CSV table of C-alpha atoms in Angstrom, one decimal:
chain,number,residue,atom,x,y,z
A,1,UNK,CA,219.9,286.5,-94.2
A,2,UNK,CA,222.0,287.4,-97.1
A,3,UNK,CA,225.7,285.7,-97.5
A,4,UNK,CA,228.3,285.4,-100.6
A,5,UNK,CA,231.2,284.1,-100.0
A,6,UNK,CA,234.1,283.6,-102.5
A,7,UNK,CA,236.0,281.2,-103.3
A,8,UNK,CA,239.2,280.8,-106.6
A,9,UNK,CA,242.9,280.3,-106.5
A,10,UNK,CA,245.2,282.4,-103.4
A,11,UNK,CA,248.1,282.0,-105.5
A,12,UNK,CA,248.3,283.0,-109.0
A,13,UNK,CA,251.7,283.0,-111.1
A,14,UNK,CA,252.4,286.5,-113.5
A,15,UNK,CA,251.3,287.1,-116.6
A,16,UNK,CA,248.3,284.3,-115.7
A,17,UNK,CA,244.7,284.9,-114.8
A,18,UNK,CA,242.7,285.6,-111.8
A,19,UNK,CA,239.5,283.3,-111.1
A,20,UNK,CA,237.2,284.1,-108.4
A,21,UNK,CA,233.4,283.0,-107.8
A,22,UNK,CA,231.1,284.5,-105.0
A,23,UNK,CA,228.2,283.0,-103.8
A,24,UNK,CA,224.9,284.0,-103.1
A,25,UNK,CA,223.0,282.3,-100.5
A,26,UNK,CA,219.9,283.4,-99.0
A,27,UNK,CA,218.8,285.2,-102.2
A,28,UNK,CA,218.1,283.7,-105.7
A,29,UNK,CA,220.5,285.5,-108.0
A,30,UNK,CA,218.3,285.9,-110.5
A,31,UNK,CA,216.1,288.7,-108.1
A,32,UNK,CA,216.1,291.5,-109.7
A,33,UNK,CA,216.8,295.0,-108.3
A,34,UNK,CA,220.7,294.1,-108.0
A,35,UNK,CA,224.1,294.3,-108.7
A,36,UNK,CA,226.3,292.2,-108.5
A,37,UNK,CA,229.7,294.0,-107.3
A,38,UNK,CA,233.9,292.7,-107.6
A,39,UNK,CA,235.8,295.4,-104.8
A,40,UNK,CA,239.8,294.3,-104.0
A,41,UNK,CA,241.1,296.6,-101.4
A,42,UNK,CA,245.4,296.5,-102.5
A,43,UNK,CA,247.7,295.1,-98.8
A,44,UNK,CA,247.4,298.6,-96.3
A,45,UNK,CA,244.9,300.4,-99.2
A,46,UNK,CA,241.7,301.5,-99.4
A,47,UNK,CA,239.2,300.0,-102.2
A,48,UNK,CA,239.0,299.7,-105.6
A,49,UNK,CA,235.3,299.3,-107.1
A,50,UNK,CA,236.3,296.2,-109.8
A,51,UNK,CA,232.4,296.2,-111.8
A,52,UNK,CA,229.3,294.2,-111.4
A,53,UNK,CA,227.0,292.6,-113.8
A,54,UNK,CA,222.8,292.3,-113.2
A,55,UNK,CA,221.3,289.4,-113.4
A,56,UNK,CA,220.3,290.0,-117.3
A,57,UNK,CA,224.3,290.0,-117.8
A,58,UNK,CA,224.6,293.6,-118.5
A,59,UNK,CA,228.2,294.7,-116.7
A,60,UNK,CA,229.8,297.7,-115.7
A,61,UNK,CA,233.5,297.8,-115.8
A,62,UNK,CA,236.0,300.5,-114.2
A,63,UNK,CA,237.4,300.9,-117.2
A,64,UNK,CA,240.9,300.9,-115.6
A,65,UNK,CA,241.3,297.9,-115.8
A,66,UNK,CA,238.7,296.8,-118.6
A,67,UNK,CA,240.6,295.4,-121.5
A,68,UNK,CA,241.5,292.8,-118.3
A,69,UNK,CA,238.7,291.9,-116.3
A,70,UNK,CA,235.6,289.4,-117.2
A,71,UNK,CA,232.9,289.3,-115.2
A,72,UNK,CA,229.8,286.6,-115.2
A,73,UNK,CA,227.0,285.3,-113.7
A,74,UNK,CA,225.2,281.3,-113.5
A,75,UNK,CA,221.5,281.8,-112.1
A,76,UNK,CA,221.8,278.4,-112.0
A,77,UNK,CA,224.6,278.2,-109.4
A,78,UNK,CA,223.5,281.2,-107.6
A,79,UNK,CA,226.9,282.5,-108.5
A,80,UNK,CA,229.3,285.4,-109.7
A,81,UNK,CA,232.1,285.6,-111.0
A,82,UNK,CA,235.4,287.8,-112.3
A,83,UNK,CA,238.8,286.8,-114.2
A,84,UNK,CA,241.4,289.7,-114.6
A,85,UNK,CA,243.3,288.1,-117.4
A,86,UNK,CA,247.8,288.8,-117.2
A,87,UNK,CA,248.1,289.3,-114.2
A,88,UNK,CA,251.2,291.8,-112.0
A,89,UNK,CA,252.2,291.8,-108.6
A,90,UNK,CA,250.2,294.5,-108.8
A,91,UNK,CA,247.0,292.4,-108.6
A,92,UNK,CA,248.2,291.6,-105.2
A,93,UNK,CA,244.8,292.8,-102.7
A,94,UNK,CA,241.6,290.4,-101.1
A,95,UNK,CA,239.0,290.4,-103.4
A,96,UNK,CA,235.4,291.3,-101.8
A,97,UNK,CA,231.9,290.2,-103.4
A,98,UNK,CA,229.2,292.8,-102.3
A,99,UNK,CA,225.4,293.2,-103.3
A,100,UNK,CA,224.2,296.3,-104.3
A,101,UNK,CA,221.0,297.5,-103.9
A,102,UNK,CA,219.9,299.4,-107.2
A,103,UNK,CA,217.9,302.5,-107.5
A,104,UNK,CA,219.5,303.7,-103.8
A,105,UNK,CA,223.3,301.6,-105.1
A,106,UNK,CA,224.7,301.0,-101.7
A,107,UNK,CA,226.6,297.7,-101.2
A,108,UNK,CA,224.0,295.7,-98.1
A,109,UNK,CA,226.1,292.9,-97.3
A,110,UNK,CA,230.0,291.5,-98.7
A,111,UNK,CA,231.3,288.5,-98.3
A,112,UNK,CA,234.7,287.8,-96.5
A,113,UNK,CA,237.1,288.6,-99.0
A,114,UNK,CA,240.3,286.1,-100.8
A,115,UNK,CA,243.2,287.8,-100.6
A,116,UNK,CA,245.2,287.0,-103.9
A,117,UNK,CA,248.5,286.9,-103.7
A,118,UNK,CA,250.7,286.9,-107.7
A,119,UNK,CA,253.2,286.1,-107.8
A,120,UNK,CA,255.9,282.8,-109.6
B,1,UNK,CA,236.1,309.9,-112.1
B,2,UNK,CA,234.4,311.1,-109.5
B,3,UNK,CA,237.0,311.7,-107.4
B,4,UNK,CA,236.2,311.6,-102.6
B,5,UNK,CA,238.8,313.6,-100.6
B,6,UNK,CA,238.0,312.1,-97.0
B,7,UNK,CA,240.3,314.7,-94.1
B,8,UNK,CA,241.3,313.9,-91.9
B,9,UNK,CA,243.4,310.4,-93.0
B,10,UNK,CA,243.6,309.8,-89.0
B,11,UNK,CA,241.4,310.2,-85.6
B,12,UNK,CA,242.1,309.6,-82.0
B,13,UNK,CA,239.3,309.8,-80.4
B,14,UNK,CA,238.5,310.2,-76.7
B,15,UNK,CA,235.5,307.9,-76.1
B,16,UNK,CA,232.7,309.2,-75.2
B,17,UNK,CA,233.4,312.3,-76.7
B,18,UNK,CA,232.0,313.3,-80.9
B,19,UNK,CA,234.2,312.5,-83.9
B,20,UNK,CA,232.9,314.0,-87.5
B,21,UNK,CA,235.1,313.3,-91.3
B,22,UNK,CA,234.6,314.8,-94.2
B,23,UNK,CA,234.0,313.3,-97.7
B,24,UNK,CA,234.1,315.3,-100.4
B,25,UNK,CA,232.8,314.6,-104.5
B,26,UNK,CA,234.8,316.7,-107.3
B,27,UNK,CA,231.0,316.1,-109.2
B,28,UNK,CA,228.0,316.6,-108.1
B,29,UNK,CA,226.5,313.8,-106.4
B,30,UNK,CA,222.0,314.9,-106.2
B,31,UNK,CA,220.6,314.1,-108.8
B,32,UNK,CA,216.8,314.7,-110.4
B,33,UNK,CA,216.1,312.5,-107.9
B,34,UNK,CA,216.5,314.0,-104.7
B,35,UNK,CA,218.7,312.2,-103.3
B,36,UNK,CA,222.8,312.2,-102.5
B,37,UNK,CA,224.6,309.7,-103.9
B,38,UNK,CA,227.0,308.6,-101.5
B,39,UNK,CA,227.4,305.9,-98.8
B,40,UNK,CA,229.9,304.7,-95.4
B,41,UNK,CA,230.5,302.5,-94.6
B,42,UNK,CA,233.2,300.8,-91.8
B,43,UNK,CA,235.8,298.0,-91.9
B,44,UNK,CA,236.7,296.9,-88.5
B,45,UNK,CA,240.5,295.4,-87.9
B,46,UNK,CA,240.5,292.5,-89.6
B,47,UNK,CA,237.0,292.1,-91.3
B,48,UNK,CA,234.8,293.4,-95.1
B,49,UNK,CA,233.7,296.9,-94.5
B,50,UNK,CA,230.2,296.6,-93.3
B,51,UNK,CA,227.1,299.9,-94.2
B,52,UNK,CA,226.8,302.4,-92.1
B,53,UNK,CA,225.4,304.9,-94.5
B,54,UNK,CA,223.4,305.2,-97.1
B,55,UNK,CA,221.9,308.5,-99.3
B,56,UNK,CA,224.0,310.1,-97.7
B,57,UNK,CA,221.9,310.5,-93.6
B,58,UNK,CA,219.8,306.9,-94.0
B,59,UNK,CA,221.5,305.3,-90.9
B,60,UNK,CA,221.5,301.2,-92.6
B,61,UNK,CA,219.7,298.2,-90.6
B,62,UNK,CA,221.3,297.9,-86.9
B,63,UNK,CA,223.7,300.3,-87.3
B,64,UNK,CA,223.3,302.6,-83.8
B,65,UNK,CA,221.9,306.3,-83.8
B,66,UNK,CA,224.8,307.4,-82.0
B,67,UNK,CA,225.8,307.6,-86.5
B,68,UNK,CA,224.2,310.1,-88.7
B,69,UNK,CA,225.3,311.1,-91.8
B,70,UNK,CA,224.4,315.3,-93.5
B,71,UNK,CA,225.5,316.9,-97.1
B,72,UNK,CA,224.0,317.3,-100.1
B,73,UNK,CA,226.2,317.9,-103.3
B,74,UNK,CA,229.6,318.0,-103.2
B,75,UNK,CA,230.1,318.0,-98.9
B,76,UNK,CA,228.8,315.1,-96.6
B,77,UNK,CA,229.7,314.5,-93.3
B,78,UNK,CA,229.6,311.7,-90.9
B,79,UNK,CA,229.4,312.0,-87.0
B,80,UNK,CA,229.9,309.9,-84.6
B,81,UNK,CA,228.1,311.7,-81.5
B,82,UNK,CA,229.8,309.2,-78.9
B,83,UNK,CA,233.2,307.2,-79.4
B,84,UNK,CA,233.0,303.4,-78.6
B,85,UNK,CA,235.4,301.4,-78.4
B,86,UNK,CA,234.4,299.6,-81.2
B,87,UNK,CA,233.9,302.0,-83.5
B,88,UNK,CA,237.1,301.6,-83.9
B,89,UNK,CA,238.4,301.3,-88.0
B,90,UNK,CA,238.9,302.4,-91.6
B,91,UNK,CA,235.4,305.2,-92.5
B,92,UNK,CA,235.0,305.5,-95.3
B,93,UNK,CA,232.0,307.3,-98.5
B,94,UNK,CA,231.9,306.4,-101.2
B,95,UNK,CA,229.4,307.7,-104.7
B,96,UNK,CA,227.7,305.5,-106.0
B,97,UNK,CA,226.0,308.1,-107.9
B,98,UNK,CA,227.8,306.8,-111.7
B,99,UNK,CA,230.5,304.2,-112.6
B,100,UNK,CA,233.3,303.6,-111.4
B,101,UNK,CA,232.0,303.2,-108.1
B,102,UNK,CA,234.4,305.7,-106.4
B,103,UNK,CA,236.3,305.6,-102.2
B,104,UNK,CA,237.4,307.9,-100.4
B,105,UNK,CA,240.9,308.2,-99.2
B,106,UNK,CA,239.8,305.9,-95.7
B,107,UNK,CA,240.0,307.5,-91.8
B,108,UNK,CA,242.1,305.5,-89.8
B,109,UNK,CA,239.5,305.9,-86.2
B,110,UNK,CA,242.0,304.8,-83.3
B,111,UNK,CA,240.5,305.9,-79.0
B,112,UNK,CA,243.4,307.8,-77.1
């Protein structure tokens, strides 16, 4: 059974970098055919796609965040990561990691999410 | 970016009655593959979203057959044939033809 689990600091100060890791179990992250994805949800709001990464390291970023965003993958640890720099209160959100099936392009497995608050 | 527009934004349904949610995209989601790159997701209260429908009309594994997806191009519909109490939550459509992937605003379904 595929499981994804987000981890990282829950509180980040403004102007600093938000860093999250998604640990994957039940499947090797280096298996082709999947795009490992980050999505966020501002409190009480809808879903926003942040970006995704293939096992090869190819990334797809949301242009609205691109200048601040780094998504990376570590196949040896079977996890992928998100870094968002220069955060503000507007980056306070629930952050989800998910797996997208390549080719059919649907998100079939999601982590439980982690709430990150940006505050001094 | 492709803009996804859902309607209605909220819906109160009597158990056992049908429900329908519309999703429209600003561009066609039907390329030459013949598949519509449109998915439906349900976010139950306090939970992560879960996949219901992919490629416009294919039910995900384990999803009850009271859920069905239809439509093509820019107009899509999610139907629940007989709403049950466990179906409450927010329903989102998401286009996956282009990046950035984009979601509809969400439709909150409640039980009367």
